PDB file of C-alpha atoms (C1' of nucleotides) in Angstrom:
ATOM      1  CA  MET A 238     -10.291   0.676   9.671  1.00 49.00           C
ATOM      2  CA  SER A 239      -6.802   0.037   9.080  1.00 44.00           C
ATOM      3  CA  ALA A 240      -4.702  -3.128   9.754  1.00 45.00           C
ATOM      4  CA  PHE A 241      -6.103  -3.694  12.994  1.00 47.00           C
ATOM      5  CA  VAL A 242      -6.884  -7.225  13.076  1.00 51.00           C
ATOM      6  CA  SER A 243      -7.898  -8.265  16.479  1.00 51.00           C
ATOM      7  CA  GLY A 244      -5.553 -10.686  16.629  1.00 52.00           C
ATOM      8  CA  GLU A 245      -5.569 -14.532  17.294  1.00 54.00           C
ATOM      9  CA  THR A 246      -9.142 -15.326  17.358  1.00 60.00           C
ATOM     10  CA  THR A 247      -9.148 -19.043  17.776  1.00 68.00           C
ATOM     11  CA  ALA A 248     -13.093 -19.873  17.158  1.00 83.00           C
ATOM     12  CA  SER A 249     -13.893 -20.361  13.632  1.00 91.00           C
ATOM     13  CA  PRO A 250     -16.773 -18.207  12.535  1.00 95.00           C
ATOM     14  CA  GLY A 251     -20.247 -19.428  11.642  1.00 96.00           C
ATOM     15  CA  THR A 252     -21.106 -23.087  11.373  1.00 98.00           C
ATOM     16  CA  LEU A 253     -20.105 -25.798   9.143  1.00 98.00           C
ATOM     17  CA  LEU A 254     -22.316 -26.151   5.996  1.00 98.00           C
ATOM     18  CA  ASP A 255     -24.793 -28.995   5.899  1.00 97.00           C
ATOM     19  CA  ARG A 256     -23.749 -31.572   3.658  1.00 98.00           C
ATOM     20  CA  VAL A 257     -27.269 -32.296   2.326  1.00 97.00           C
ATOM     21  CA  LEU A 258     -26.998 -28.823   0.336  1.00 97.00           C
ATOM     22  CA  LEU A 259     -24.253 -30.271  -1.794  1.00 98.00           C
ATOM     23  CA  GLU A 260     -25.684 -33.309  -2.841  1.00 98.00           C
ATOM     24  CA  THR A 261     -26.758 -31.219  -5.922  1.00 97.00           C
ATOM     25  CA  ARG A 262     -25.802 -30.351  -9.400  1.00 97.00           C
ATOM     26  CA  PRO A 263     -22.426 -28.504  -9.813  1.00 97.00           C
ATOM     27  CA  ASP A 264     -24.173 -25.267 -10.744  1.00 97.00           C
ATOM     28  CA  MET A 265     -26.775 -25.057  -8.143  1.00 97.00           C
ATOM     29  CA  ALA A 266     -23.520 -26.173  -5.586  1.00 98.00           C
ATOM     30  CA  ALA A 267     -21.608 -23.074  -6.847  1.00 98.00           C
ATOM     31  CA  ARG A 268     -24.461 -20.522  -6.093  1.00 97.00           C
ATOM     32  CA  LEU A 269     -24.629 -22.102  -2.703  1.00 97.00           C
ATOM     33  CA  ILE A 270     -20.815 -21.989  -1.791  1.00 98.00           C
ATOM     34  CA  LEU A 271     -20.301 -18.525  -3.345  1.00 97.00           C
ATOM     35  CA  GLY A 272     -20.578 -16.010  -0.200  1.00 97.00           C
ATOM     36  CA  LYS A 273     -19.636 -18.992   2.468  1.00 98.00           C
ATOM     37  CA  LEU A 274     -16.195 -19.018   4.265  1.00 98.00           C
ATOM     38  CA  LEU A 275     -13.226 -21.238   3.892  1.00 98.00           C
ATOM     39  CA  VAL A 276     -11.199 -21.675   7.033  1.00 98.00           C
ATOM     40  CA  ARG A 277      -7.961 -23.329   7.682  1.00 97.00           C
ATOM     41  CA  ARG A 278      -6.799 -24.169  11.116  1.00 95.00           C
ATOM     42  CA  THR A 279      -2.904 -24.525  11.844  1.00 92.00           C
ATOM     43  CA  LYS A 280      -1.200 -24.956  15.018  1.00 88.00           C
ATOM     44  CA  ASP A 281      -0.758 -21.247  15.587  1.00 85.00           C
ATOM     45  CA  ALA A 282      -2.953 -19.390  13.240  1.00 92.00           C
ATOM     46  CA  LEU A 283      -6.324 -19.439  11.990  1.00 96.00           C
ATOM     47  CA  LEU A 284      -7.071 -18.455   8.195  1.00 97.00           C
ATOM     48  CA  VAL A 285     -10.515 -17.375   6.877  1.00 98.00           C
ATOM     49  CA  GLY A 286     -11.489 -16.324   3.342  1.00 98.00           C
ATOM     50  CA  ARG A 287     -14.817 -15.659   1.916  1.00 98.00           C
ATOM     51  CA  ILE A 288     -15.587 -17.243  -1.362  1.00 98.00           C
ATOM     52  CA  VAL A 289     -16.093 -14.518  -3.787  1.00 97.00           C
ATOM     53  CA  GLU A 290     -15.639 -16.325  -7.373  1.00 96.00           C
ATOM     54  CA  VAL A 291     -16.326 -19.825  -8.394  1.00 97.00           C
ATOM     55  CA  GLU A 292     -16.924 -22.298 -11.102  1.00 97.00           C
ATOM     56  CA  ALA A 293     -19.019 -25.304 -11.965  1.00 97.00           C
ATOM     57  CA  TYR A 294     -17.513 -28.531 -13.404  1.00 97.00           C
ATOM     58  CA  PHE A 295     -19.818 -31.191 -14.366  1.00 97.00           C
ATOM     59  CA  GLY A 296     -18.821 -34.808 -14.719  1.00 94.00           C
ATOM     60  CA  GLU A 297     -19.811 -36.767 -18.137  1.00 86.00           C
ATOM     61  CA  GLY A 298     -21.150 -34.077 -20.727  1.00 91.00           C
ATOM     62  CA  ASP A 299     -18.710 -31.580 -19.828  1.00 95.00           C
ATOM     63  CA  PRO A 300     -15.486 -31.935 -21.888  1.00 94.00           C
ATOM     64  CA  ALA A 301     -13.937 -29.258 -19.576  1.00 95.00           C
ATOM     65  CA  ALA A 302     -14.207 -31.126 -16.366  1.00 96.00           C
ATOM     66  CA  HIS A 303     -11.064 -33.454 -14.968  1.00 97.00           C
ATOM     67  CA  ALA A 304     -13.962 -36.171 -14.652  1.00 97.00           C
ATOM     68  CA  ALA A 305     -15.081 -36.149 -18.481  1.00 95.00           C
ATOM     69  CA  ALA A 306     -12.879 -39.314 -19.476  1.00 93.00           C
ATOM     70  CA  GLY A 307     -14.110 -41.200 -16.534  1.00 95.00           C
ATOM     71  CA  ARG A 308     -12.631 -41.876 -13.207  1.00 95.00           C
ATOM     72  CA  THR A 309      -8.864 -42.377 -12.751  1.00 96.00           C
ATOM     73  CA  ALA A 310      -6.711 -42.505  -9.885  1.00 95.00           C
ATOM     74  CA  ARG A 311      -6.224 -38.658  -9.704  1.00 96.00           C
ATOM     75  CA  ASN A 312      -9.925 -37.648 -10.132  1.00 97.00           C
ATOM     76  CA  ALA A 313     -11.316 -40.243  -7.785  1.00 97.00           C
ATOM     77  CA  VAL A 314     -12.357 -37.623  -5.038  1.00 98.00           C
ATOM     78  CA  LEU A 315     -14.956 -36.058  -7.638  1.00 98.00           C
ATOM     79  CA  PHE A 316     -16.898 -39.592  -7.707  1.00 97.00           C
ATOM     80  CA  GLY A 317     -16.802 -39.806  -3.697  1.00 97.00           C
ATOM     81  CA  PRO A 318     -19.170 -37.953  -1.232  1.00 98.00           C
ATOM     82  CA  PRO A 319     -20.046 -34.315  -1.406  1.00 98.00           C
ATOM     83  CA  GLY A 320     -18.114 -31.734   0.791  1.00 98.00           C
ATOM     84  CA  HIS A 321     -14.583 -33.241   0.225  1.00 98.00           C
ATOM     85  CA  ALA A 322     -11.593 -31.448  -1.349  1.00 98.00           C
ATOM     86  CA  TYR A 323     -10.126 -32.109  -4.603  1.00 98.00           C
ATOM     87  CA  VAL A 324      -7.027 -30.528  -5.058  1.00 98.00           C
ATOM     88  CA  TYR A 325      -4.899 -31.020  -8.251  1.00 97.00           C
ATOM     89  CA  PHE A 326      -1.508 -29.842  -9.269  1.00 96.00           C
ATOM     90  CA  ILE A 327      -1.294 -27.887 -12.662  1.00 96.00           C
ATOM     91  CA  TYR A 328       1.181 -26.087 -14.800  1.00 94.00           C
ATOM     92  CA  GLY A 329       4.068 -27.699 -12.742  1.00 93.00           C
ATOM     93  CA  MET A 330       3.545 -25.030  -9.895  1.00 94.00           C
ATOM     94  CA  HIS A 331       0.006 -24.262  -8.879  1.00 96.00           C
ATOM     95  CA  SER A 332      -2.706 -26.189  -6.911  1.00 97.00           C
ATOM     96  CA  CYS A 333      -6.266 -25.669  -7.337  1.00 97.00           C
ATOM     97  CA  LEU A 334      -9.098 -26.342  -4.733  1.00 98.00           C
ATOM     98  CA  ASN A 335     -12.326 -27.915  -5.720  1.00 98.00           C
ATOM     99  CA  ILE A 336     -15.307 -28.736  -3.621  1.00 98.00           C
ATOM    100  CA  SER A 337     -17.233 -32.087  -4.671  1.00 98.00           C
ATOM    101  CA  CYS A 338     -20.818 -32.346  -5.137  1.00 98.00           C
ATOM    102  CA  GLU A 339     -23.445 -34.653  -6.220  1.00 97.00           C
ATOM    103  CA  PRO A 340     -24.321 -37.727  -4.340  1.00 97.00           C
ATOM    104  CA  THR A 341     -21.403 -40.488  -3.871  1.00 97.00           C
ATOM    105  CA  GLY A 342     -21.010 -42.099  -7.154  1.00 96.00           C
ATOM    106  CA  GLN A 343     -21.548 -38.988  -9.685  1.00 96.00           C
ATOM    107  CA  ALA A 344     -18.823 -36.604 -10.553  1.00 97.00           C
ATOM    108  CA  GLY A 345     -19.242 -33.245 -10.336  1.00 97.00           C
ATOM    109  CA  SER A 346     -17.221 -29.940  -8.414  1.00 98.00           C
ATOM    110  CA  VAL A 347     -17.233 -26.644  -7.886  1.00 98.00           C
ATOM    111  CA  LEU A 348     -13.722 -24.696  -8.448  1.00 98.00           C
ATOM    112  CA  VAL A 349     -12.905 -22.085  -5.857  1.00 98.00           C
ATOM    113  CA  ARG A 350     -11.526 -19.172  -7.826  1.00 97.00           C
ATOM    114  CA  ALA A 351     -11.205 -16.357  -5.557  1.00 97.00           C
ATOM    115  CA  LEU A 352     -11.338 -15.320  -1.607  1.00 97.00           C
ATOM    116  CA  GLU A 353     -11.689 -12.072   0.133  1.00 97.00           C
ATOM    117  CA  PRO A 354      -9.054 -12.384   2.885  1.00 97.00           C
ATOM    118  CA  LEU A 355     -10.697 -11.894   6.169  1.00 97.00           C
ATOM    119  CA  GLN A 356      -8.292 -13.235   8.995  1.00 96.00           C
ATOM    120  CA  GLY A 357      -4.828 -14.448   9.031  1.00 96.00           C
ATOM    121  CA  LEU A 358      -3.708 -12.096   6.715  1.00 95.00           C
ATOM    122  CA  SER A 359       0.050 -12.087   7.556  1.00 94.00           C
ATOM    123  CA  GLN A 360       0.113 -15.755   7.525  1.00 96.00           C
ATOM    124  CA  MET A 361      -1.259 -15.888   4.035  1.00 96.00           C
ATOM    125  CA  ALA A 362       1.225 -13.225   2.725  1.00 96.00           C
ATOM    126  CA  ALA A 363       4.177 -15.524   4.152  1.00 95.00           C
ATOM    127  CA  TRP A 364       2.905 -18.246   2.517  1.00 96.00           C
ATOM    128  CA  ARG A 365       2.613 -16.432  -0.693  1.00 96.00           C
ATOM    129  CA  GLY A 366       6.160 -15.288  -0.091  1.00 94.00           C
ATOM    130  CA  LEU A 367       5.030 -11.324  -0.008  1.00 94.00           C
ATOM    131  CA  GLY A 368       5.680  -8.913   2.604  1.00 91.00           C
ATOM    132  CA  PRO A 369       3.236  -8.324   5.417  1.00 89.00           C
ATOM    133  CA  HIS A 370       1.581  -5.220   3.926  1.00 89.00           C
ATOM    134  CA  ALA A 371       0.934  -6.810   0.471  1.00 91.00           C
ATOM    135  CA  SER A 372      -2.558  -5.851  -1.339  1.00 91.00           C
ATOM    136  CA  PRO A 373      -5.139  -8.196  -0.182  1.00 91.00           C
ATOM    137  CA  ARG A 374      -6.056  -8.778  -3.773  1.00 93.00           C
ATOM    138  CA  LEU A 375      -3.079 -10.517  -4.335  1.00 94.00           C
ATOM    139  CA  LEU A 376      -3.167 -13.018  -1.706  1.00 96.00           C
ATOM    140  CA  THR A 377      -6.087 -15.130  -2.628  1.00 96.00           C
ATOM    141  CA  SER A 378      -7.538 -13.634  -6.046  1.00 96.00           C
ATOM    142  CA  GLY A 379      -7.000 -16.711  -8.195  1.00 96.00           C
ATOM    143  CA  PRO A 380      -7.365 -20.430  -7.857  1.00 97.00           C
ATOM    144  CA  GLY A 381      -3.239 -21.022  -7.845  1.00 97.00           C
ATOM    145  CA  ARG A 382      -2.905 -18.010  -5.301  1.00 97.00           C
ATOM    146  CA  LEU A 383      -5.449 -18.727  -2.693  1.00 97.00           C
ATOM    147  CA  CYS A 384      -4.282 -22.453  -2.444  1.00 98.00           C
ATOM    148  CA  GLN A 385      -0.728 -21.059  -1.785  1.00 97.00           C
ATOM    149  CA  ALA A 386      -1.850 -18.573   0.899  1.00 97.00           C
ATOM    150  CA  PHE A 387      -3.802 -21.154   2.566  1.00 98.00           C
ATOM    151  CA  GLY A 388      -0.915 -23.659   2.388  1.00 97.00           C
ATOM    152  CA  ILE A 389      -3.042 -26.081   0.324  1.00 98.00           C
ATOM    153  CA  THR A 390      -1.531 -28.940  -1.786  1.00 97.00           C
ATOM    154  CA  ARG A 391      -2.572 -32.062  -3.075  1.00 96.00           C
ATOM    155  CA  ALA A 392      -0.512 -34.097  -0.921  1.00 95.00           C
ATOM    156  CA  THR A 393      -1.686 -32.430   2.143  1.00 96.00           C
ATOM    157  CA  HIS A 394      -5.490 -31.767   1.544  1.00 98.00           C
ATOM    158  CA  ASN A 395      -6.639 -33.742  -1.468  1.00 98.00           C
ATOM    159  CA  GLY A 396      -9.749 -35.729  -0.137  1.00 97.00           C
ATOM    160  CA  VAL A 397     -10.162 -33.853   3.436  1.00 98.00           C
ATOM    161  CA  ASP A 398     -13.610 -33.415   4.616  1.00 98.00           C
ATOM    162  CA  LEU A 399     -14.464 -29.983   4.435  1.00 98.00           C
ATOM    163  CA  LEU A 400     -17.713 -30.593   6.632  1.00 98.00           C
ATOM    164  CA  SER A 401     -16.001 -32.628   9.342  1.00 97.00           C
ATOM    165  CA  ALA A 402     -15.767 -30.830  12.726  1.00 96.00           C
ATOM    166  CA  ASN A 403     -11.798 -32.372  13.154  1.00 95.00           C
ATOM    167  CA  SER A 404     -10.822 -31.216   9.621  1.00 97.00           C
ATOM    168  CA  GLU A 405      -8.246 -28.545   9.548  1.00 96.00           C
ATOM    169  CA  LEU A 406      -9.704 -27.080   6.183  1.00 98.00           C
ATOM    170  CA  GLN A 407     -13.711 -26.413   6.440  1.00 98.00           C
ATOM    171  CA  LEU A 408     -16.318 -24.927   4.446  1.00 98.00           C
ATOM    172  CA  ARG A 409     -18.298 -22.652   7.027  1.00 98.00           C
ATOM    173  CA  ASP A 410     -21.511 -20.382   6.511  1.00 98.00           C
ATOM    174  CA  ASP A 411     -21.670 -17.429   8.481  1.00 97.00           C
ATOM    175  CA  GLY A 412     -25.027 -16.098   7.061  1.00 97.00           C
ATOM    176  CA  TYR A 413     -23.573 -13.887   4.348  1.00 97.00           C
ATOM    177  CA  GLU A 414     -25.583 -13.769   1.195  1.00 94.00           C
ATOM    178  CA  ALA A 415     -24.008 -12.098  -1.929  1.00 92.00           C
ATOM    179  CA  PRO A 416     -26.204  -8.953  -3.037  1.00 91.00           C
ATOM    180  CA  ASP A 417     -25.794  -9.919  -6.607  1.00 94.00           C
ATOM    181  CA  ILE A 418     -24.286 -12.710  -8.524  1.00 96.00           C
ATOM    182  CA  ALA A 419     -22.500 -12.247 -11.661  1.00 94.00           C
ATOM    183  CA  THR A 420     -22.664 -15.253 -14.215  1.00 95.00           C
ATOM    184  CA  THR A 421     -19.826 -15.474 -17.005  1.00 93.00           C
ATOM    185  CA  PRO A 422     -18.198 -18.110 -18.968  1.00 93.00           C
ATOM    186  CA  ARG A 423     -15.546 -20.442 -17.073  1.00 94.00           C
ATOM    187  CA  ILE A 424     -11.749 -19.334 -17.433  1.00 93.00           C
ATOM    188  CA  GLY A 425      -8.782 -20.809 -18.629  1.00 92.00           C
ATOM    189  CA  ILE A 426     -10.489 -23.670 -20.808  1.00 93.00           C
ATOM    190  CA  THR A 427     -10.507 -24.505 -24.149  1.00 90.00           C
ATOM    191  CA  LYS A 428     -13.441 -26.858 -24.241  1.00 92.00           C
ATOM    192  CA  ALA A 429     -17.017 -25.888 -23.801  1.00 93.00           C
ATOM    193  CA  ALA A 430     -15.631 -22.529 -22.992  1.00 91.00           C
ATOM    194  CA  GLU A 431     -18.797 -20.486 -23.481  1.00 90.00           C
ATOM    195  CA  ARG A 432     -20.636 -22.045 -20.766  1.00 93.00           C
ATOM    196  CA  PRO A 433     -22.185 -19.544 -18.330  1.00 95.00           C
ATOM    197  CA  LEU A 434     -20.921 -21.504 -15.500  1.00 96.00           C
ATOM    198  CA  ARG A 435     -18.573 -18.924 -13.623  1.00 96.00           C
ATOM    199  CA  PHE A 436     -20.171 -17.320 -10.470  1.00 96.00           C
ATOM    200  CA  ALA A 437     -19.030 -14.370  -8.689  1.00 95.00           C
ATOM    201  CA  VAL A 438     -20.156 -11.560  -6.108  1.00 95.00           C
ATOM    202  CA  ALA A 439     -20.780  -8.889  -8.389  1.00 93.00           C
ATOM    203  CA  GLY A 440     -18.537  -5.992  -8.360  1.00 88.00           C
ATOM    204  CA  HIS A 441     -16.032  -7.454  -5.647  1.00 92.00           C
ATOM    205  CA  PRO A 442     -12.561  -6.526  -5.512  1.00 91.00           C
ATOM    206  CA  CYS A 443     -11.170  -9.649  -4.967  1.00 93.00           C
ATOM    207  CA  VAL A 444     -12.740 -11.076  -8.014  1.00 93.00           C
ATOM    208  CA  SER A 445     -10.098 -12.434 -10.557  1.00 84.00           C
ATOM    209  CA  GLY A 446      -9.909 -11.256 -14.257  1.00 66.00           C
ATOM    210  CA  PRO A 447     -11.410  -8.176 -15.888  1.00 56.00           C
ATOM    211  CA  ALA A 448     -13.323  -5.896 -13.980  1.00 46.00           C
ATOM    212  CA  ARG A 449     -15.953  -5.584 -16.298  1.00 43.00           C
ATOM    213  CA  ALA A 450     -16.665  -9.456 -16.382  1.00 43.00           C
ATOM    214  CA  ASN A 451     -17.523  -8.976 -12.651  1.00 42.00           C
ATOM    215  CA  ARG A 452     -20.634  -6.867 -13.416  1.00 38.00           C
ATOM    216  CA  GLY A 453     -23.987  -8.541 -13.527  1.00 38.00           C
TER     217      GLY A 453
ATOM    218  C1'  DG B 270      -3.493   0.012 -18.933  1.00 63.12           C
ATOM    219  C1'  DG B 271      -3.255  -4.263 -21.641  1.00 63.12           C
ATOM    220  C1'  DA B 272      -1.537  -8.298 -24.048  1.00 63.12           C
ATOM    221  C1'  DA B 273       1.920 -11.877 -24.815  1.00 63.12           C
ATOM    222  C1'  DT B 274       4.997 -15.455 -22.833  1.00 63.12           C
ATOM    223  C1'  DG B 275       7.755 -18.593 -20.290  1.00 63.12           C
ATOM    224  C1'  DA B 276       8.261 -21.449 -16.064  1.00 63.12           C
ATOM    225  C1'  DT B 277       7.408 -26.304 -14.638  1.00 63.12           C
ATOM    226  C1'  DA B 278       5.774 -31.258 -13.195  1.00 63.12           C
ATOM    227  C1'  DG B 279       1.898 -34.721 -12.571  1.00 63.12           C
ATOM    228  C1'  DT B 280      -1.322 -37.075 -15.222  1.00 63.12           C
ATOM    229  C1'  DC B 281      -3.245 -39.640 -19.322  1.00 63.12           C
ATOM    230  C1'  DT B 282      -3.110 -41.891 -24.275  1.00 63.12           C
TER     231       DT B 282
ATOM    232  C1'  DG C  69       4.902 -37.326 -26.004  1.00 63.12           C
ATOM    233  C1'  DA C  70       1.034 -33.989 -25.197  1.00 63.12           C
ATOM    234  C1'  DC C  71      -1.654 -32.038 -22.511  1.00 63.12           C
ATOM    235  C1'  DT C  72      -3.379 -28.741 -18.490  1.00 63.12           C
ATOM    236  C1'  DA C  73      -9.423 -25.478 -14.743  1.00 63.12           C
ATOM    237  C1'  DT C  74      -2.191 -20.802 -13.855  1.00 63.12           C
ATOM    238  C1'  DC C  75       1.120 -16.622 -12.450  1.00 63.12           C
ATOM    239  C1'  DA C  76       4.462 -13.369 -12.629  1.00 63.12           C
ATOM    240  C1'  DT C  77       7.118 -11.108 -15.514  1.00 63.12           C
ATOM    241  C1'  DT C  78       7.922  -8.755 -19.663  1.00 63.12           C
ATOM    242  C1'  DC C  79       7.048  -5.640 -23.169  1.00 63.12           C
ATOM    243  C1'  DC C  80       4.468  -2.413 -25.898  1.00 63.12           C
ATOM    244  C1'  DG C  81       1.378   1.736 -26.352  1.00 63.12           C
TER     245       DG C  81
END
DNA sequence: GGAATGATAGTCT
DNA sequence: GACTATCATTCCG
């Protein structure tokens, strides 16, 4: 089954995730979100990717989290209702996508670190500045990469409700469940770096980082 | 195959 | 003025 992507399906797969499920702790929400679908609708394309790697970030008590120092203009979304997109710009050139969780008023989020591209690969490659036959791994394996592939920026998507039928960016559930979940320390941080709050679909080729870290 | 390093800009103290 | 939840390129072995 090679590149026979059966074209321009307009129906989004699965159903919207239930918001109640995200009114919980970031580590619980992270396990729940793993394996779900990120869907982006554009004027003439449908982008679908399965979330295969996430990290949990708490509010208070988690020095690595953006919300650790309290509410600011930048991280306000984290303190809002669950199921919303917190997009931030980092290192001068990359965007990262988080999904807010916990009830309104409490900070907490799940960082989406890697996707398995399922549909709209040519559009993703174009946004990534790659050729149409680039390896799927290069498209969405990494938090900065997947945002670029989906055209997600702070300017366009920060604060978007991922669980609204009208949103162009959604979190959906097609019934998939990860056969095995690997738990590892979070990546790229300097504080509280040992906490096992990164979750990935074990052995999945699209997970970022060293291969051995992907085994349970 | 693996490790080191520079690019680049928004945000907070 | 320092920091950052990164990526792509470069070098070395």
